[in-house]
Amino acid sequence: MRFLKKLILFTLLVLFAGAAVVGGRLIWQGYQIYKQVTGEESLSEKVAEIRSNPHYTTLDELPQTYKDAVVAVEDSRFYKHGGLDLISTGRAVVINLREGELAEGGSTITQQLAKNMYFTQEKKFLRKVAELFVAFDLERDYTKDEILELYLNTIYFGSGYYCVYDAAEGYFGKEPSQMTDYESTLLAGIPNAPSVYSLTNSPELAAQRQKTVLECMVQQDYITQEQADEILAEGKILPDGEIQQAGEE
């Protein structure tokens, strides 16, 4: 029995040591990718490039409902973590192990911004490691509001719209500052899966996603259930992706 315990302990130590070696190697390789991409174009240069877009939209030009909706549905602990949300990451690890692939990202808004700035959408582990190093740099050099602002100007909304300004103009025919609460919560749900929730491709799925956004906002006390119901009553998505405001025929 004593020999068996020693054998089990030895086996566990070997497994832990092997995992540490493999993990360390992957982190080092991811770090090298991070150094390469930021060496080719620095973080400050990337940020300046994003801000030079004539359609760049600042946070104060966006409805509060839209900003709250994005944080609620994309990264509820955005203003509390330092670029990595261990709770979301842990949940994603469990799902990925169960699925046997990178089915769940668990990425924070900061990590998603890092990906948009330097990397492809392909789910590769080394890319995720490199992305995390960029995220830490973003958290170090920029405020949370600056990170959120940059994120909203780099995410894809489907139908060829790559920033919040283009999405508001394309889907609603108006500037972001003019979006209603209904439009704001509808738009906030699209980037999770643009090809799925695009208003022009899947208006019914977009409407379902909007309900998820509102549920998140209620759960996190941004709005009450009564306010959520009132927002949903403000409009309706037509089969062609157009928005029919309440009271319109």
C-alpha positions in Angstrom: 0.0 0.0 0.0 2.9 2.4 0.9 4.6 1.6 -2.4 1.3 2.3 -4.3 0.9 5.7 -2.6 4.5 6.6 -3.4 4.0 5.6 -7.1 0.8 7.7 -7.3 2.6 10.7 -5.8 5.6 10.3 -8.1 3.3 10.0 -11.1 1.4 13.2 -10.1 4.7 15.1 -9.6 5.9 14.0 -13.1 2.6 15.1 -14.6 2.7 18.4 -12.9 6.3 18.9 -13.9 5.5 18.0 -17.5 2.6 20.4 -17.5 4.7 23.2 -16.2 7.4 22.6 -18.8 4.8 22.5 -21.6 3.0 25.6 -20.2 6.2 27.5 -19.9 7.2 26.7 -23.4 3.8 27.8 -24.8 3.9 31.1 -22.8 7.4 31.8 -24.1 6.4 31.1 -27.7 3.3 33.4 -27.3 5.5 36.1 -25.8 7.8 35.9 -28.9 4.8 36.4 -31.1 3.7 39.4 -29.0 7.3 40.9 -29.3 7.3 40.4 -33.0 3.9 42.1 -33.8 4.5 45.0 -31.4 8.0 45.4 -32.8 6.6 45.8 -36.3 4.1 48.4 -35.1 4.0 49.7 -31.6 0.8 49.9 -29.5 0.8 53.7 -29.6 1.1 53.6 -33.4 -1.8 51.2 -33.6 -3.9 53.4 -31.3 -3.1 56.5 -33.4 -4.1 54.6 -36.6 -7.5 53.6 -35.1 -8.1 57.2 -33.9 -7.3 58.6 -37.3 -10.4 57.0 -38.8 -12.7 59.9 -39.9 -15.6 57.8 -38.4 -13.9 57.4 -35.0 -16.5 57.8 -32.3 -15.7 58.9 -28.8 -17.5 57.6 -25.8 -19.3 60.9 -25.1 -20.8 60.6 -28.5 -22.5 57.3 -27.6 -25.7 56.7 -25.7 -25.2 55.6 -22.1 -27.6 52.7 -22.8 -25.4 51.4 -25.6 -22.2 51.6 -23.5 -24.0 49.8 -20.5 -25.4 47.2 -22.8 -22.0 46.4 -24.4 -20.3 46.0 -21.0 -23.2 44.0 -19.5 -23.2 41.4 -22.3 -19.6 41.3 -23.4 -17.6 41.7 -20.1 -19.5 42.3 -16.9 -16.4 42.7 -14.8 -14.6 45.0 -17.3 -14.1 47.9 -14.9 -12.8 45.5 -12.2 -10.2 43.2 -13.8 -6.8 44.0 -15.2 -7.3 42.7 -18.7 -7.8 39.0 -17.7 -11.0 37.8 -16.1 -10.0 34.6 -14.2 -13.7 33.6 -13.7 -14.6 33.8 -17.4 -11.3 32.2 -18.3 -11.9 29.3 -15.9 -15.4 28.8 -17.3 -14.0 28.8 -20.8 -11.3 26.3 -19.9 -13.9 23.9 -18.6 -16.0 24.2 -21.8 -13.0 23.8 -24.1 -11.9 20.7 -22.3 -15.4 19.3 -22.5 -15.6 20.1 -26.2 -12.0 19.2 -27.1 -11.4 22.5 -28.9 -11.3 26.2 -28.4 -15.1 26.5 -28.5 -15.3 29.2 -25.9 -12.9 32.2 -25.7 -13.7 33.8 -22.3 -12.0 36.9 -23.6 -12.4 40.3 -22.0 -13.1 43.5 -23.9 -9.4 44.3 -23.5 -8.3 41.0 -25.0 -10.8 41.4 -27.8 -9.3 44.8 -28.6 -5.8 43.3 -28.6 -7.0 40.7 -31.1 -8.6 43.3 -33.3 -5.4 45.3 -33.3 -2.9 42.7 -34.0 -4.3 39.2 -34.7 -6.7 37.2 -36.8 -10.0 35.7 -35.6 -8.6 32.2 -35.7 -8.7 30.5 -32.4 -5.1 29.4 -31.7 -3.7 29.0 -28.2 -0.4 30.7 -29.0 -2.3 33.7 -30.4 -4.4 33.8 -27.2 -1.2 34.0 -25.2 0.3 36.7 -27.3 -3.1 38.6 -27.2 -2.9 38.5 -23.4 0.5 40.3 -23.4 -1.0 43.0 -25.6 -4.0 43.2 -23.3 -1.7 43.8 -20.3 0.0 46.6 -22.1 -3.3 48.2 -23.0 -4.4 48.1 -19.3 -1.1 49.6 -18.3 -1.0 52.5 -20.8 -4.7 53.4 -21.3 -7.7 54.0 -19.1 -10.7 51.7 -19.1 -12.8 54.2 -20.9 -10.1 54.6 -23.6 -10.0 50.8 -24.0 -13.8 50.6 -24.3 -13.7 53.5 -26.8 -11.0 51.8 -29.0 -12.9 48.5 -28.8 -16.1 50.0 -30.1 -14.2 51.5 -33.0 -12.6 48.2 -34.1 -15.2 45.5 -33.7 -17.1 43.9 -36.5 -20.9 44.3 -36.7 -21.6 42.2 -39.7 -22.7 43.4 -43.2 -19.3 45.0 -43.8 -19.4 47.4 -40.8 -16.2 47.5 -38.8 -16.9 50.3 -36.2 -19.9 51.6 -34.3 -20.4 54.6 -36.5 -20.6 52.6 -39.7 -23.0 50.1 -38.0 -25.3 52.8 -36.8 -25.4 54.5 -40.2 -25.7 51.2 -42.0 -28.4 49.6 -39.9 -30.4 52.6 -38.7 -29.5 55.4 -41.0 -28.3 57.6 -38.2 -25.2 58.6 -36.2 -24.5 56.6 -33.0 -25.4 59.5 -30.8 -29.0 59.4 -32.2 -29.6 55.7 -31.4 -32.7 54.9 -29.3 -32.5 52.5 -26.4 -34.1 49.9 -28.6 -31.4 50.3 -31.3 -28.6 50.5 -28.8 -29.5 47.2 -27.1 -30.0 45.6 -30.5 -26.6 46.8 -31.8 -24.8 45.7 -28.6 -25.6 42.1 -29.2 -24.3 41.7 -32.8 -20.5 41.6 -32.4 -20.7 38.3 -30.4 -21.4 36.5 -33.7 -21.8 39.1 -36.5 -22.6 36.5 -39.2 -25.3 35.1 -37.0 -26.8 38.2 -35.6 -26.5 40.6 -38.5 -29.8 42.5 -39.0 -29.7 41.9 -42.7 -29.0 38.2 -42.4 -30.9 37.0 -39.4 -33.3 39.6 -38.0 -35.1 36.9 -35.8 -31.8 35.8 -34.2 -30.8 39.4 -33.7 -34.0 40.0 -31.8 -33.3 36.9 -29.6 -29.8 38.2 -28.9 -31.3 41.6 -28.0 -33.4 39.9 -25.3 -30.2 38.3 -23.9 -28.6 41.7 -23.8 -31.5 43.1 -21.9 -31.5 40.1 -19.5 -27.8 40.8 -18.7 -28.5 44.5 -18.1 -31.3 43.6 -15.7 -29.2 41.0 -13.9 -26.4 43.6 -13.4 -28.8 46.3 -12.3 -28.2 48.7 -15.2 -32.0 48.7 -15.7 -35.1 47.2 -14.2 -37.2 44.5 -15.8 -39.9 47.1 -16.4 -37.4 49.3 -18.3 -36.3 46.3 -20.3 -39.9 45.5 -21.3 -40.4 49.2 -22.2 -37.3 49.1 -24.5 -38.5 46.0 -26.3 -41.8 47.7 -26.9 -40.1 50.7 -28.6 -39.7 48.9 -31.9 -39.7 45.8 -34.0 -37.3 44.2 -36.5 -38.9 43.6 -39.8 -38.0 40.6 -42.0 -35.8 42.9 -44.2 -33.8 44.0 -41.2 -35.4 47.5 -41.0 -36.6 48.8 -37.6 -40.2 49.7 -37.2 -40.7 52.2 -34.4 -43.7 51.7 -32.0 -46.8 53.4 -33.5 -45.6 53.2 -37.1 -47.6 51.3 -39.6 
